[in-house]
Coordinates of C-alpha atoms and ligand atoms in Angstrom, one line a residue:
Chain A
M1 CA -27.8 -14.8 28.2
S2 CA -26.0 -17.3 26.1
E3 CA -24.4 -20.2 27.9
Y4 CA -21.9 -20.5 25.0
A5 CA -18.7 -18.7 24.4
I6 CA -19.5 -18.6 20.7
E7 CA -22.9 -19.1 19.4
F8 CA -24.3 -19.1 15.8
Q9 CA -28.1 -18.8 15.4
D10 CA -29.4 -19.5 12.0
V11 CA -26.6 -17.7 10.2
H12 CA -27.0 -17.1 6.5
L13 CA -24.3 -15.6 4.2
A14 CA -24.0 -15.4 0.5
F15 CA -21.2 -14.0 -1.7
G16 CA -23.2 -12.6 -4.6
A17 CA -25.3 -15.5 -6.0
Q18 CA -23.3 -18.1 -4.1
K19 CA -24.9 -19.2 -0.8
V20 CA -22.1 -20.2 1.5
L21 CA -23.8 -20.5 4.8
D22 CA -27.5 -21.4 4.7
G23 CA -28.8 -21.5 8.2
V24 CA -25.9 -22.5 10.4
S25 CA -26.5 -22.9 14.1
F26 CA -24.1 -24.3 16.7
G27 CA -22.4 -23.3 19.9
V28 CA -19.1 -23.6 21.7
Y29 CA -19.1 -23.9 25.4
P30 CA -16.6 -22.0 27.5
G31 CA -13.4 -24.1 27.8
E32 CA -14.4 -26.3 24.9
T33 CA -12.7 -27.0 21.6
K34 CA -14.9 -27.5 18.7
I35 CA -13.4 -29.1 15.7
L36 CA -14.9 -27.7 12.5
M37 CA -14.7 -30.0 9.5
G38 CA -16.1 -29.9 6.0
G39 CA -15.0 -30.1 2.4
S40 CA -12.9 -27.4 0.7
G41 CA -15.0 -24.3 0.1
T42 CA -17.8 -25.2 2.5
G43 CA -17.3 -22.0 4.5
K44 CA -15.1 -22.9 7.4
S45 CA -12.8 -19.9 7.1
T46 CA -15.9 -17.8 6.6
V47 CA -17.3 -19.0 9.9
L48 CA -14.1 -18.0 11.7
K49 CA -14.2 -14.5 10.1
L50 CA -17.8 -14.1 11.2
V51 CA -16.8 -14.8 14.8
L52 CA -14.3 -11.9 14.6
G53 CA -16.8 -9.7 12.8
L54 CA -14.5 -9.4 9.8
L55 CA -17.5 -10.4 7.8
K56 CA -21.2 -9.6 8.6
P57 CA -23.9 -12.3 8.1
D58 CA -26.8 -11.6 5.8
S59 CA -29.2 -12.8 8.6
G60 CA -29.0 -14.7 11.9
R61 CA -27.3 -13.8 15.1
I62 CA -23.7 -14.3 16.3
I63 CA -23.0 -14.2 20.0
V64 CA -19.5 -14.1 21.3
D65 CA -18.7 -14.1 25.0
N66 CA -22.2 -13.1 26.0
E67 CA -22.5 -10.2 23.5
D68 CA -24.5 -10.2 20.4
I69 CA -21.9 -8.8 18.0
T70 CA -24.0 -9.1 14.8
D71 CA -24.8 -5.4 14.7
F72 CA -21.7 -4.0 16.3
S73 CA -19.8 -1.2 14.7
E74 CA -16.2 -1.7 13.6
S75 CA -14.9 0.3 16.6
Q76 CA -17.0 -1.8 19.1
L77 CA -15.7 -4.9 17.3
I78 CA -12.1 -3.8 17.6
A79 CA -12.4 -3.7 21.4
R80 CA -13.9 -7.2 21.4
R81 CA -11.2 -8.6 19.2
Q82 CA -8.6 -8.0 21.9
K83 CA -9.7 -11.2 23.6
I84 CA -9.8 -13.4 20.4
G85 CA -6.8 -14.8 18.7
M86 CA -7.0 -16.0 15.1
I87 CA -4.6 -18.1 13.2
F88 CA -5.1 -17.4 9.5
Q89 CA -5.0 -20.2 7.0
E90 CA -2.3 -18.6 4.9
G91 CA -0.5 -17.1 7.9
A92 CA -1.3 -13.5 6.9
L93 CA 2.0 -12.2 8.4
F94 CA 2.7 -8.5 7.9
D95 CA 5.5 -8.8 5.4
S96 CA 6.9 -5.3 6.1
L97 CA 7.6 -6.3 9.7
S98 CA 10.1 -8.7 11.2
V99 CA 9.1 -11.9 13.0
Y100 CA 9.7 -10.1 16.3
E101 CA 7.4 -7.2 15.3
N102 CA 4.8 -9.6 13.9
V103 CA 4.5 -11.7 17.1
G104 CA 4.6 -8.7 19.4
Y105 CA 2.2 -6.7 17.2
R106 CA -0.7 -6.6 19.7
L107 CA 1.6 -5.5 22.5
F108 CA 3.2 -2.8 20.3
E109 CA -0.2 -1.5 19.4
Q110 CA -1.1 -1.4 23.1
G111 CA 2.0 0.6 23.8
A112 CA 3.6 -2.0 26.1
E113 CA 7.1 -1.7 27.4
E114 CA 9.9 -3.0 25.2
E115 CA 11.2 -5.5 27.8
E116 CA 7.7 -6.9 28.3
I117 CA 7.2 -7.3 24.6
E118 CA 10.6 -9.0 24.1
E119 CA 9.9 -11.4 26.9
A120 CA 6.4 -12.3 25.6
V121 CA 7.6 -12.7 22.1
R122 CA 10.5 -15.0 23.0
R123 CA 8.2 -17.1 25.2
M124 CA 5.7 -17.5 22.4
L125 CA 8.4 -18.2 19.8
R126 CA 9.9 -20.9 22.1
F127 CA 6.5 -22.5 22.2
V128 CA 6.4 -22.9 18.5
N129 CA 10.2 -23.7 18.4
L130 CA 11.2 -20.7 16.3
E131 CA 13.3 -18.5 18.7
D132 CA 16.2 -18.5 16.2
A133 CA 14.0 -16.8 13.6
I134 CA 13.2 -13.8 15.8
N135 CA 15.0 -11.2 13.6
K136 CA 14.1 -12.7 10.2
M137 CA 11.6 -11.2 7.8
P138 CA 8.5 -13.2 6.8
A139 CA 9.9 -13.5 3.2
E140 CA 12.9 -15.5 4.6
L141 CA 10.7 -18.2 6.2
S142 CA 9.3 -21.4 4.9
G143 CA 5.6 -22.0 4.7
G144 CA 5.5 -24.0 7.9
M145 CA 7.6 -21.5 9.8
R146 CA 5.2 -18.7 8.7
R147 CA 2.3 -20.7 10.0
R148 CA 4.0 -21.1 13.3
V149 CA 4.8 -17.4 13.5
G150 CA 1.1 -16.8 12.9
I151 CA 0.3 -19.1 15.8
A152 CA 2.7 -17.3 18.1
R153 CA 1.2 -13.9 17.0
A154 CA -2.3 -15.1 17.8
L155 CA -1.4 -16.3 21.2
V156 CA 0.3 -13.2 22.5
G157 CA -1.9 -11.4 24.9
N158 CA -3.6 -14.6 26.3
P159 CA -6.8 -14.5 24.3
K160 CA -9.8 -16.3 25.9
I161 CA -11.1 -17.5 22.5
I162 CA -8.8 -18.9 19.8
L163 CA -9.8 -19.6 16.2
Y164 CA -7.5 -22.0 14.4
D165 CA -7.7 -22.1 10.6
E166 CA -6.0 -25.3 9.6
P167 CA -3.0 -24.7 11.8
T168 CA -1.3 -28.0 11.0
A169 CA -1.8 -28.1 7.2
G170 CA 1.5 -28.8 5.5
L171 CA 3.5 -29.3 8.6
D172 CA 5.7 -32.3 9.5
P173 CA 4.0 -34.7 11.9
P174 CA 6.1 -33.8 15.0
T175 CA 5.4 -30.1 14.6
A176 CA 1.7 -30.7 13.9
R177 CA 1.5 -32.9 17.0
A178 CA 3.2 -30.1 19.0
I179 CA 0.6 -27.6 17.8
C180 CA -2.2 -30.0 18.8
E181 CA -0.7 -30.4 22.3
L182 CA -0.4 -26.6 22.6
A183 CA -4.1 -26.4 21.8
I184 CA -4.8 -29.1 24.4
K185 CA -2.8 -27.2 27.0
L186 CA -4.6 -24.0 26.3
R187 CA -8.0 -25.8 26.4
D188 CA -7.4 -27.7 29.7
L189 CA -5.1 -25.4 31.6
E190 CA -6.1 -22.0 30.5
G191 CA -9.8 -22.6 29.8
V192 CA -9.6 -21.3 26.3
S193 CA -12.6 -21.8 24.1
S194 CA -11.8 -22.5 20.5
L195 CA -12.9 -23.3 17.0
F196 CA -10.4 -25.6 15.3
V197 CA -10.6 -26.0 11.6
T198 CA -8.7 -29.0 10.2
H199 CA -8.7 -31.6 7.5
R200 CA -6.3 -33.9 9.3
I201 CA -8.0 -36.8 11.1
Q202 CA -4.9 -37.2 13.2
D203 CA -5.5 -33.7 14.8
A204 CA -9.1 -34.5 15.6
V205 CA -8.0 -37.8 17.3
T206 CA -5.3 -36.2 19.3
L207 CA -7.5 -33.3 20.5
A208 CA -10.3 -35.7 21.4
D209 CA -8.3 -38.5 23.0
Y210 CA -5.8 -36.5 25.1
H211 CA -6.0 -34.0 27.9
A212 CA -3.5 -32.0 29.8
T213 CA -2.9 -32.1 33.5
I214 CA -0.4 -30.7 35.9
G215 CA 1.3 -33.7 37.6
D216 CA 2.5 -33.9 41.2
D217 CA 5.9 -32.6 40.2
G218 CA 4.3 -29.5 38.8
E219 CA 5.1 -30.5 35.2
V220 CA 2.5 -30.3 32.5
A221 CA 1.6 -33.8 31.1
I222 CA -0.4 -34.7 28.1
V223 CA -2.2 -38.0 29.0
K224 CA -4.6 -40.2 27.1
N225 CA -8.3 -40.1 28.2
P226 CA -9.6 -43.2 29.9
R227 CA -11.5 -45.5 27.5
G228 CA -15.2 -44.7 27.3
G229 CA -14.9 -41.5 29.2
T230 CA -17.7 -39.0 28.7
G231 CA -17.9 -35.2 28.9
S232 CA -14.9 -34.6 26.7
S233 CA -14.2 -31.0 26.1
T234 CA -13.7 -31.6 22.4
K235 CA -16.7 -31.6 20.2
F236 CA -17.1 -31.9 16.5
V237 CA -19.2 -30.1 13.9
M238 CA -19.3 -31.0 10.2
L239 CA -20.5 -28.5 7.6
R240 CA -21.9 -29.5 4.2
H241 CA -23.9 -27.6 1.6
G242 CA -24.1 -24.5 3.9
K243 CA -25.6 -26.4 6.8
V244 CA -24.5 -28.2 9.9
M245 CA -24.5 -31.8 8.8
L246 CA -23.6 -33.5 12.1
E247 CA -22.6 -32.2 15.5
G248 CA -21.6 -33.9 18.7
E249 CA -18.9 -35.8 20.5
A250 CA -16.2 -37.9 18.8
D251 CA -18.3 -41.1 19.2
V252 CA -21.1 -39.7 17.1
F253 CA -18.6 -39.3 14.3
W254 CA -16.7 -42.6 14.6
N255 CA -20.0 -44.5 14.8
S256 CA -21.7 -42.7 12.0
S257 CA -23.0 -44.8 9.2
D258 CA -23.2 -41.8 6.8
P259 CA -21.0 -42.7 3.8
Y260 CA -19.9 -39.0 3.3
I261 CA -18.7 -38.8 6.9
R262 CA -17.1 -42.3 6.7
T263 CA -15.0 -41.3 3.7
F264 CA -14.2 -38.0 5.3
L265 CA -12.9 -39.7 8.4
E266 CA -11.1 -42.3 6.3
L267 CA -13.0 -45.0 8.0
D268 CA -13.8 -46.9 4.8
Chain B
M1 CA -28.0 4.4 -14.7
N2 CA -25.9 1.7 -13.0
F3 CA -22.8 3.7 -13.7
F4 CA -24.1 6.7 -11.8
L5 CA -25.2 4.5 -8.9
D6 CA -21.7 3.0 -8.7
L7 CA -20.3 6.4 -8.9
L8 CA -22.5 7.6 -6.0
I9 CA -21.6 4.6 -3.9
E10 CA -17.9 5.1 -4.7
L11 CA -18.2 8.8 -3.6
Q12 CA -19.9 7.8 -0.4
E13 CA -17.3 5.1 0.3
S14 CA -14.5 7.7 -0.3
A15 CA -16.1 10.2 2.0
L16 CA -16.5 7.5 4.7
L17 CA -12.8 6.5 4.2
V18 CA -11.7 10.1 5.0
W19 CA -14.1 10.3 7.9
R20 CA -12.9 7.1 9.4
A21 CA -9.3 8.1 9.0
V22 CA -9.5 11.5 10.5
R23 CA -12.0 11.1 13.4
H24 CA -10.7 10.6 16.9
P25 CA -7.4 12.3 16.0
F26 CA -5.9 11.9 19.4
R27 CA -7.2 8.6 20.5
R28 CA -4.3 6.2 21.1
P29 CA -2.4 4.8 19.3
V30 CA -1.9 7.9 17.1
Y31 CA 0.6 6.3 14.6
W32 CA 3.1 9.2 14.4
R33 CA 5.8 6.9 13.4
E34 CA 3.9 5.6 10.4
T35 CA 3.0 9.2 9.5
V36 CA 6.6 10.3 9.5
T37 CA 7.7 7.2 7.5
Q38 CA 5.0 7.9 4.9
M39 CA 6.0 11.6 4.7
D40 CA 9.6 10.5 4.2
S41 CA 8.9 7.9 1.5
I42 CA 6.4 10.0 -0.3
G43 CA 8.2 13.4 0.1
F44 CA 11.8 12.4 -0.4
G45 CA 10.9 9.5 -2.8
T46 CA 9.1 11.9 -5.2
L47 CA 11.5 14.8 -4.8
P48 CA 14.1 13.9 -7.4
I49 CA 11.6 13.4 -10.2
V50 CA 9.7 16.5 -9.2
L51 CA 12.9 18.6 -9.3
L52 CA 13.9 17.1 -12.7
A53 CA 10.5 17.7 -14.2
G54 CA 10.2 21.2 -12.7
F55 CA 13.5 22.2 -14.0
F56 CA 12.8 21.2 -17.6
I57 CA 9.3 22.5 -17.6
G58 CA 10.6 25.9 -16.5
A59 CA 13.4 25.8 -19.1
V60 CA 11.1 24.8 -22.0
L61 CA 8.5 27.4 -20.9
A62 CA 11.2 30.1 -21.2
L63 CA 12.3 28.7 -24.6
Q64 CA 8.8 28.6 -26.0
T65 CA 7.4 31.9 -24.8
A66 CA 10.5 34.1 -25.4
G67 CA 10.0 33.9 -29.2
T68 CA 6.4 35.0 -29.0
L69 CA 7.2 37.7 -26.5
R70 CA 10.1 39.0 -28.6
S71 CA 7.7 39.6 -31.5
F72 CA 5.9 42.0 -29.3
G73 CA 9.1 43.5 -27.9
A74 CA 8.1 42.1 -24.6
Q75 CA 11.0 39.7 -24.1
N76 CA 11.7 41.1 -20.6
Y77 CA 8.5 39.6 -19.4
T78 CA 9.8 36.1 -19.9
G79 CA 10.4 35.6 -16.2
R80 CA 6.9 36.7 -15.2
L81 CA 5.4 34.4 -17.8
V82 CA 7.4 31.4 -16.6
A83 CA 6.7 32.1 -12.9
T84 CA 2.9 32.7 -13.4
S85 CA 2.5 29.6 -15.5
L86 CA 4.3 27.5 -13.0
L87 CA 2.6 29.0 -10.0
R88 CA -0.9 28.9 -11.3
E89 CA -1.0 25.7 -13.4
L90 CA 2.0 23.7 -14.2
G91 CA 3.5 23.5 -10.8
P92 CA 0.5 22.1 -8.9
V93 CA -0.8 19.9 -11.8
L94 CA 2.5 18.5 -12.8
T95 CA 3.7 17.8 -9.3
C96 CA 0.5 16.1 -8.3
I97 CA 0.3 14.0 -11.5
L98 CA 3.8 12.8 -10.6
L99 CA 2.6 12.1 -7.1
A100 CA -0.3 10.1 -8.5
G101 CA 2.1 8.1 -10.7
R102 CA 4.7 7.5 -8.0
A103 CA 3.1 7.7 -4.6
G104 CA -0.6 7.0 -5.4
S105 CA 0.2 3.9 -7.4
G106 CA 2.6 2.7 -4.6
I107 CA -0.2 3.1 -2.0
A108 CA -2.7 1.2 -4.1
A109 CA -0.2 -1.6 -4.8
E110 CA 0.9 -1.9 -1.2
L111 CA -2.6 -1.8 0.3
G112 CA -3.9 -4.0 -2.4
A113 CA -1.2 -6.6 -1.7
M114 CA -2.0 -6.4 2.0
C115 CA -5.7 -6.9 1.2
V116 CA -5.3 -10.0 -1.0
S117 CA -2.9 -11.7 1.4
E118 CA -5.4 -11.1 4.3
Q119 CA -2.9 -8.8 6.1
V120 CA -5.7 -6.2 6.4
D121 CA -8.0 -8.8 7.9
A122 CA -5.2 -9.9 10.3
M123 CA -4.7 -6.3 11.3
R124 CA -8.4 -6.0 12.1
A125 CA -8.3 -9.3 13.9
L126 CA -5.5 -8.0 16.1
G127 CA -7.6 -5.0 17.1
T128 CA -6.1 -2.3 14.8
D129 CA -8.3 0.0 12.8
P130 CA -6.7 0.0 9.3
F131 CA -8.2 3.4 8.5
R132 CA -6.2 4.9 11.3
K133 CA -3.1 2.9 10.8
L134 CA -2.9 2.7 7.0
V135 CA -5.1 5.5 5.6
R136 CA -4.5 8.4 8.0
P137 CA -0.6 8.5 7.7
R138 CA -0.8 8.4 3.9
L139 CA -3.5 11.0 3.8
L140 CA -1.5 13.4 6.1
A141 CA 1.7 12.7 4.2
L142 CA 0.1 13.6 0.8
L143 CA -1.7 16.6 2.2
T144 CA 1.6 18.0 3.5
M145 CA 3.9 16.8 0.8
A146 CA 1.9 17.9 -2.3
P147 CA 2.2 21.7 -1.4
I148 CA 5.8 21.3 -0.3
L149 CA 6.9 19.5 -3.5
T150 CA 5.0 22.0 -5.6
V151 CA 7.0 24.8 -4.0
F152 CA 10.2 22.9 -4.9
A153 CA 9.0 22.4 -8.5
N154 CA 8.1 26.0 -8.9
V155 CA 11.4 27.3 -7.5
V156 CA 13.4 24.9 -9.7
G157 CA 11.3 25.7 -12.7
I158 CA 12.0 29.4 -12.3
I159 CA 15.7 28.6 -12.1
G160 CA 15.4 26.4 -15.2
G161 CA 13.8 29.4 -17.0
L162 CA 16.6 31.6 -15.7
I163 CA 19.3 29.4 -17.0
V164 CA 17.8 29.3 -20.4
S165 CA 17.2 33.0 -20.4
I166 CA 20.8 33.8 -19.6
T167 CA 22.5 31.3 -21.8
L168 CA 20.2 31.0 -24.9
L169 CA 18.0 34.1 -24.9
Q170 CA 20.5 36.7 -23.7
I171 CA 18.1 38.1 -21.1
P172 CA 20.0 39.5 -18.1
S173 CA 19.4 37.6 -14.9
S174 CA 18.4 40.8 -13.1
V175 CA 15.7 41.5 -15.7
Y176 CA 14.4 37.9 -15.6
L177 CA 14.3 37.8 -11.8
S178 CA 12.6 41.1 -11.2
S179 CA 10.0 40.2 -13.7
A180 CA 9.5 36.8 -12.1
R181 CA 9.1 38.4 -8.8
E182 CA 6.2 40.5 -10.1
A183 CA 4.3 37.2 -10.7
L184 CA 4.4 36.4 -7.0
N185 CA 1.1 37.8 -5.7
Y186 CA -1.1 36.8 -2.8
D187 CA -3.9 35.4 -5.0
D188 CA -1.7 33.1 -6.9
I189 CA 0.0 31.8 -3.8
W190 CA -3.2 30.8 -1.9
G191 CA -4.5 29.5 -5.1
T192 CA -1.5 27.2 -5.4
F193 CA -2.0 25.9 -1.9
L194 CA -5.7 25.3 -2.4
K195 CA -5.1 23.4 -5.6
T196 CA -2.3 21.2 -4.2
G197 CA -4.3 20.5 -1.1
V198 CA -7.2 19.3 -3.2
F199 CA -5.0 17.3 -5.5
G200 CA -3.1 15.7 -2.6
L201 CA -6.4 14.7 -1.1
I202 CA -7.4 13.2 -4.5
V203 CA -4.2 11.1 -4.8
A204 CA -4.4 9.9 -1.2
V205 CA -8.1 9.0 -1.3
V206 CA -8.0 7.3 -4.7
G207 CA -4.8 5.4 -3.8
C208 CA -6.2 4.1 -0.5
R209 CA -9.6 3.4 -1.8
C210 CA -8.3 1.5 -4.8
G211 CA -5.9 -0.5 -2.6
L212 CA -8.4 -1.4 0.1
R213 CA -11.1 -2.6 -2.3
T214 CA -8.7 -4.9 -4.1
R215 CA -10.0 -8.4 -4.9
G216 CA -8.8 -11.3 -6.9
G217 CA -5.1 -11.9 -6.1
T218 CA -2.1 -10.5 -8.0
V219 CA -4.2 -9.6 -11.0
G220 CA -6.4 -7.5 -8.8
V221 CA -3.4 -5.7 -7.4
G222 CA -2.2 -4.8 -10.9
H223 CA -5.7 -3.6 -11.8
S224 CA -6.0 -1.5 -8.6
T225 CA -2.7 0.2 -9.3
T226 CA -3.5 1.1 -12.8
T227 CA -7.0 2.3 -11.9
S228 CA -5.6 4.5 -9.1
V229 CA -3.2 6.3 -11.5
V230 CA -5.8 6.8 -14.2
V231 CA -8.6 8.0 -11.9
S232 CA -6.3 10.3 -9.9
I233 CA -5.0 12.0 -13.0
V234 CA -8.4 12.4 -14.5
L235 CA -9.8 13.8 -11.3
I236 CA -6.8 16.2 -10.9
L237 CA -7.3 17.6 -14.4
V238 CA -11.0 18.0 -14.1
S239 CA -10.9 19.5 -10.6
D240 CA -8.2 21.8 -11.8
F241 CA -10.6 23.5 -14.2
F242 CA -13.2 24.1 -11.6
L243 CA -10.6 25.2 -9.0
T244 CA -9.1 27.7 -11.4
R245 CA -12.5 29.1 -12.1
L246 CA -13.2 29.4 -8.4
I247 CA -9.8 31.0 -7.7
L248 CA -10.2 33.5 -10.6
T249 CA -13.7 34.4 -9.3
L250 CA -12.6 34.9 -5.8
S251 CA -9.6 36.9 -6.7
G252 CA -11.7 39.1 -8.9
T253 CA -9.7 38.5 -12.1
A254 CA -12.5 36.7 -14.0
Ligands
LIG301 N1 -14.4 -12.6 -0.2 C1 -15.0 -13.5 -0.9 N2 -15.7 -13.2 -2.0 C2 -16.4 -14.1 -2.7 N3 -16.5 -15.4 -2.4 C3 -15.8 -15.8 -1.3 C4 -15.1 -14.9 -0.5 N4 -14.5 -15.6 0.5 C5 -14.9 -16.9 0.3 N5 -15.7 -17.0 -0.7 C6 -16.4 -18.3 -1.2 O1 -17.0 -18.8 -0.1 C7 -16.8 -20.2 -0.1 C8 -16.3 -20.6 1.3 O2 -15.0 -20.1 1.4 P1 -14.1 -20.5 2.7 O3 -12.8 -19.8 2.5 O4 -14.8 -20.2 3.9 O5 -13.9 -22.1 2.5 P2 -13.2 -23.1 3.5 O6 -14.3 -24.0 4.0 O7 -12.3 -22.4 4.4 O8 -12.3 -23.9 2.4 P3 -10.8 -24.5 2.6 O9 -11.0 -25.8 3.3 O10 -10.4 -24.8 1.2 O11 -10.0 -23.5 3.3 C9 -15.9 -20.6 -1.2 O12 -16.6 -21.2 -2.2 C10 -15.4 -19.3 -1.7 O13 -15.4 -19.3 -3.1
LIG302 MG1 -10.4 -22.1 4.7

């Protein structure tokens, strides 16, 4: 079986005449975070939707958690999606439900006990620093707050795979940093595998250069990786023109001589 | 040719939509709460306009027919004519057209907005089947509310006719009512329920289908809403003809 948590094998997808993915192959190892980059409209959100089975590829295989989901029916997929959390680019909050009901949605659907839901929701909202907003409706929130509620909602239920679609876009630097640290903690302490779509170089640097440990005092600490360390659990993949343009560890990107990548990473 | 192909695909998609909504009726979660909410919003939400429309249709029917009936000396049959017209045609058709305009359009707009803001995708991503959570409650609500609202429209319509008969036509209420009661026969009653069931199904399926296939942002939502109303009304009127034919054949009056 696949050694990857998520694997794309020669995936093709076109919307009408527009070819979006034209033979994309890559893999995400268990416990690894793969940063997915690429210009606007290159199909990053599309890749995340394919992982969830929200879209079906025209050809190629998609393997998630050792199962080839490409030909799964919707009801088979629904069962598989329980272990995947997705943070949508635009939040995609249910606007007829309160923040509390949004965040606890998965647990409500599973018919969990009210106290259990309340506790989980409050814990997640504290994570994203929004406990005060618990009784608000999505329409009363700012864009950044909506995004954070979306993050909290995706994380309830401890998914083993998390798909982040630009979780830090349009957020203030401290909040963006907090979200990256959250992703680091989930990666290093919970063994979560993830695809992380971002345009912000700062996010990529943070995710690649830091790791989380539990110190002697039992506190979680985010510490900088030693210089020149190998085997980082953060990898990069760059999409361009429907194909994987470059894939590998951070160094491969920082040392790239390709002008497109250099402008993308703001190196020139 | 392309048009017929699209039509066939649309029919298949609609059948699939109903199938996905109704299969596994007892698998958890069953979404009773959503169903009750929809029944409430569709039923009670449409009731005032149904009552208003029913009343005036009944009243105007009495007004229009009494003159003709009088020229045959048959003015005492006014009640029967009003009741029969309502029960067979105007009650079901009018109520369900109102449902299409109020409930069907609302369903298309709500589901359409959920679609374009990726809420339907988010729902699927969180492990919920939108056909069970969104479509089934609306389908059940319309299938139950269409007949119930039609009964209300018919009753109020007969009352409307009664008031006109007493006040403007000088027909005694006992004459009107006993003649109206003659109209109530078994064939007309099951016919009404067959019609309203089919019309309710049409409004629900067209509304949900238009909503869930919405593309293209806010403009798309507007388009879906309009389409759902137009298509539902056309389908109601066309199917009414064939249903009437069927009912008349089965009841042996044709
Ligand atoms: N449902 C759809 N129907 C038709 N075309 C679509 C659809 N979804 C996406 N596309 C097209 O596919 C391409 C990739 O879209 P996608 O949303 O995956 O881009 P992206 O890489 O996430 O871009 P961004 O960084 O701006 O979010 C775009 O050119 C878009 O026009
Ligand atoms: Mg995107």
